[in-house]
Amino acid sequence: MATDKELSDFLENVERRAFKQAVYAVRKDESALDIVQDAMIKLAEKYGDKPAAELPLLFQRILQTTILDYFRREKVRNTWVSLFSGLGNSQEEHEDFDILESYEAEHGTQAAESSADHVERMQVLQLIDDEVQKLPTRQREAFLMRYWQDMDVAETAEAMGCSEGSVKTHCSRATHTLAEALKAKGIKL
């Protein structure tokens, strides 16, 4: 059984990666934050009594289900919005808030980096991010779980609801696609 500290530490460690995974899936920062928050609450409420070793797989499964629920709700919401869109003009205000931009790194971690190096690194990271977003959904999910979440093949297969062979295939295709796309842009990793 996970202690409150173990659960809290787990959620703190997985938060950024889960947010990035949700952003890749839904492509909206605000919705991704809601999804991650909902997944964390569900894990704490329903599975807080599980052993700490089971938390990563449970959380990944909850996160995937919460993302699917988001798409289901959006489909229903879009149907109603399109039906009633002619009834009035409502202007929505959108704030350009990105939690990753407001995150401050620890002092001294990038102190030796020049502005030019920082800009170049950020451009490369943006190119990589763009290419990851272009991957097909299942490849992107497998890639992120295996290489971003550090899940093994069996855990990824269970979280995705597919065979281990499928996970390996999706990951292989994703890495080859990313490598070719980045190579074409002159980036060697």
Tab-separated table of C-alpha atoms in Angstrom:
chain	number	residue	atom	x	y	z
A	1	MET	CA	0.000	0.000	0.000
A	2	ALA	CA	1.428	3.367	-1.042
A	3	THR	CA	1.887	5.935	1.674
A	4	ASP	CA	0.661	9.485	1.210
A	5	LYS	CA	4.265	10.601	0.676
A	6	GLU	CA	4.875	7.938	-1.993
A	7	LEU	CA	1.675	8.919	-3.796
A	8	SER	CA	2.533	12.604	-3.576
A	9	ASP	CA	6.097	12.029	-4.799
A	10	PHE	CA	4.846	9.892	-7.687
A	11	LEU	CA	2.335	12.525	-8.791
A	12	GLU	CA	4.953	15.262	-8.548
A	13	ASN	CA	7.403	13.274	-10.684
A	14	VAL	CA	4.869	12.329	-13.371
A	15	GLU	CA	3.112	15.703	-13.701
A	16	ARG	CA	5.242	17.328	-16.439
A	17	ARG	CA	5.489	14.201	-18.564
A	18	ALA	CA	1.761	13.549	-18.267
A	19	PHE	CA	1.039	17.154	-19.251
A	20	LYS	CA	3.231	16.864	-22.338
A	21	GLN	CA	1.601	13.563	-23.278
A	22	ALA	CA	-1.867	15.097	-22.919
A	23	VAL	CA	-0.829	18.152	-24.985
A	24	TYR	CA	0.366	15.839	-27.760
A	25	ALA	CA	-2.993	14.092	-27.712
A	26	VAL	CA	-5.441	17.014	-27.444
A	27	ARG	CA	-3.289	19.905	-28.756
A	28	LYS	CA	-4.765	22.358	-26.221
A	29	ASP	CA	-2.802	23.365	-23.136
A	30	GLU	CA	-5.848	24.207	-21.037
A	31	SER	CA	-7.570	20.925	-21.809
A	32	ALA	CA	-4.346	19.003	-21.192
A	33	LEU	CA	-4.026	20.574	-17.740
A	34	ASP	CA	-7.604	19.556	-16.945
A	35	ILE	CA	-6.981	16.016	-18.170
A	36	VAL	CA	-3.842	15.591	-16.059
A	37	GLN	CA	-5.574	17.028	-12.999
A	38	ASP	CA	-8.563	14.701	-13.466
A	39	ALA	CA	-6.277	11.686	-13.916
A	40	MET	CA	-4.313	12.549	-10.774
A	41	ILE	CA	-7.488	12.973	-8.741
A	42	LYS	CA	-8.881	9.655	-9.998
A	43	LEU	CA	-5.643	7.874	-9.113
A	44	ALA	CA	-5.562	9.368	-5.615
A	45	GLU	CA	-9.250	8.730	-4.904
A	46	LYS	CA	-9.672	5.243	-6.349
A	47	TYR	CA	-6.222	3.684	-6.267
A	48	GLY	CA	-4.375	5.477	-3.469
A	49	ASP	CA	-4.427	2.240	-1.453
A	50	LYS	CA	-2.540	0.255	-4.127
A	51	PRO	CA	1.177	-0.572	-3.771
A	52	ALA	CA	3.574	2.131	-4.989
A	53	ALA	CA	4.953	-0.197	-7.686
A	54	GLU	CA	1.533	-0.349	-9.365
A	55	LEU	CA	1.021	3.421	-9.524
A	56	PRO	CA	2.841	4.141	-12.841
A	57	LEU	CA	0.822	1.621	-14.829
A	58	LEU	CA	-2.455	2.576	-13.157
A	59	PHE	CA	-1.824	6.263	-13.759
A	60	GLN	CA	-0.940	5.702	-17.420
A	61	ARG	CA	-4.139	3.731	-17.964
A	62	ILE	CA	-6.216	6.406	-16.183
A	63	LEU	CA	-4.539	9.147	-18.240
A	64	GLN	CA	-5.291	7.355	-21.516
A	65	THR	CA	-8.913	6.802	-20.492
A	66	THR	CA	-9.284	10.440	-19.448
A	67	ILE	CA	-7.937	11.571	-22.832
A	68	LEU	CA	-10.467	9.328	-24.600
A	69	ASP	CA	-13.239	10.724	-22.396
A	70	TYR	CA	-12.174	14.236	-23.408
A	71	PHE	CA	-12.567	13.376	-27.098
A	72	ARG	CA	-15.982	11.838	-26.465
A	73	ARG	CA	-17.156	14.971	-24.623
A	74	GLU	CA	-15.738	17.220	-27.348
A	75	LYS	CA	-17.634	15.284	-30.011
A	76	VAL	CA	-20.927	15.763	-28.169
A	77	ARG	CA	-20.138	19.396	-27.345
A	78	ASN	CA	-19.222	20.192	-30.947
A	79	THR	CA	-22.469	18.677	-32.143
A	80	TRP	CA	-24.493	20.937	-29.867
A	81	VAL	CA	-22.374	24.007	-30.589
A	82	SER	CA	-22.820	23.548	-34.331
A	83	LEU	CA	-26.566	23.134	-33.887
A	84	PHE	CA	-26.921	26.300	-31.815
A	85	SER	CA	-24.147	28.398	-33.339
A	86	GLY	CA	-26.585	30.540	-35.296
A	87	LEU	CA	-28.492	31.640	-32.192
A	88	GLY	CA	-25.954	34.157	-30.937
A	89	ASN	CA	-22.461	35.491	-31.227
A	90	SER	CA	-20.341	34.699	-28.237
A	91	GLN	CA	-16.747	35.742	-28.083
A	92	GLU	CA	-14.428	33.541	-26.083
A	93	GLU	CA	-11.336	35.058	-24.567
A	94	HIS	CA	-8.296	32.846	-24.680
A	95	GLU	CA	-5.302	33.425	-22.472
A	96	ASP	CA	-1.970	32.453	-23.929
A	97	PHE	CA	-0.743	30.638	-20.838
A	98	ASP	CA	1.755	27.841	-21.198
A	99	ILE	CA	2.795	26.132	-17.993
A	100	LEU	CA	6.060	25.015	-19.586
A	101	GLU	CA	7.004	28.630	-20.312
A	102	SER	CA	6.320	29.673	-16.722
A	103	TYR	CA	8.380	26.824	-15.291
A	104	GLU	CA	11.713	28.031	-13.943
A	105	ALA	CA	14.699	25.725	-13.967
A	106	GLU	CA	16.920	25.438	-10.904
A	107	HIS	CA	19.590	28.095	-10.625
A	108	GLY	CA	22.908	27.148	-12.165
A	109	THR	CA	21.645	24.420	-14.479
A	110	GLN	CA	21.914	26.567	-17.611
A	111	ALA	CA	24.279	29.257	-16.311
A	112	ALA	CA	27.110	28.321	-18.682
A	113	GLU	CA	24.840	28.291	-21.720
A	114	SER	CA	25.110	31.308	-23.997
A	115	SER	CA	22.059	32.991	-25.484
A	116	ALA	CA	22.922	31.644	-28.929
A	117	ASP	CA	23.236	28.092	-27.572
A	118	HIS	CA	19.953	28.487	-25.735
A	119	VAL	CA	18.152	29.699	-28.869
A	120	GLU	CA	19.631	26.899	-30.959
A	121	ARG	CA	18.677	24.282	-28.363
A	122	MET	CA	15.129	25.633	-28.145
A	123	GLN	CA	14.792	25.546	-31.949
A	124	VAL	CA	15.964	21.937	-32.071
A	125	LEU	CA	13.591	20.982	-29.255
A	126	GLN	CA	10.724	22.688	-31.081
A	127	LEU	CA	11.544	20.772	-34.281
A	128	ILE	CA	11.603	17.502	-32.354
A	129	ASP	CA	8.328	18.408	-30.637
A	130	ASP	CA	6.721	19.216	-34.000
A	131	GLU	CA	7.836	15.904	-35.478
A	132	VAL	CA	6.559	13.931	-32.466
A	133	GLN	CA	3.171	15.619	-32.876
A	134	LYS	CA	3.056	14.520	-36.532
A	135	LEU	CA	3.364	10.831	-35.614
A	136	PRO	CA	0.247	8.674	-35.923
A	137	THR	CA	-1.629	8.402	-32.619
A	138	ARG	CA	-0.680	4.834	-31.676
A	139	GLN	CA	2.976	5.374	-32.604
A	140	ARG	CA	3.070	8.602	-30.594
A	141	GLU	CA	1.451	6.900	-27.572
A	142	ALA	CA	3.866	3.968	-27.657
A	143	PHE	CA	6.868	6.242	-28.211
A	144	LEU	CA	5.951	8.566	-25.336
A	145	MET	CA	5.208	5.752	-22.911
A	146	ARG	CA	8.391	3.865	-23.714
A	147	TYR	CA	10.871	6.714	-24.034
A	148	TRP	CA	9.258	9.604	-22.157
A	149	GLN	CA	7.581	7.706	-19.307
A	150	ASP	CA	10.324	5.018	-19.167
A	151	MET	CA	7.756	2.223	-19.173
A	152	ASP	CA	8.839	-1.234	-20.276
A	153	VAL	CA	7.261	-3.066	-23.203
A	154	ALA	CA	4.879	-5.116	-21.038
A	155	GLU	CA	3.625	-2.065	-19.124
A	156	THR	CA	3.150	-0.113	-22.342
A	157	ALA	CA	1.264	-2.995	-23.953
A	158	GLU	CA	-1.044	-3.262	-20.942
A	159	ALA	CA	-1.637	0.506	-20.832
A	160	MET	CA	-2.374	0.649	-24.571
A	161	GLY	CA	-4.448	-2.527	-24.576
A	162	CYS	CA	-2.391	-4.262	-27.264
A	163	SER	CA	0.301	-6.939	-27.599
A	164	GLU	CA	3.966	-6.431	-26.782
A	165	GLY	CA	4.780	-7.029	-30.453
A	166	SER	CA	2.508	-4.147	-31.441
A	167	VAL	CA	4.262	-1.863	-28.965
A	168	LYS	CA	7.644	-2.805	-30.415
A	169	THR	CA	6.364	-2.208	-33.959
A	170	HIS	CA	4.852	1.183	-33.067
A	171	CYS	CA	8.054	2.270	-31.294
A	172	SER	CA	10.269	1.106	-34.135
A	173	ARG	CA	8.202	2.910	-36.733
A	174	ALA	CA	8.073	6.063	-34.600
A	175	THR	CA	11.841	6.176	-34.052
A	176	HIS	CA	12.556	5.546	-37.738
A	177	THR	CA	10.066	8.226	-38.804
A	178	LEU	CA	11.511	10.728	-36.318
A	179	ALA	CA	15.081	9.934	-37.297
A	180	GLU	CA	14.364	10.406	-41.009
A	181	ALA	CA	12.399	13.613	-40.459
A	182	LEU	CA	15.091	15.137	-38.243
A	183	LYS	CA	17.868	13.993	-40.562
A	184	ALA	CA	16.087	15.724	-43.438
A	185	LYS	CA	16.169	18.925	-41.385
A	186	GLY	CA	19.884	18.565	-40.673
A	187	ILE	CA	19.554	17.437	-37.045
A	188	LYS	CA	21.740	14.563	-35.893
A	189	LEU	CA	21.059	13.124	-32.457
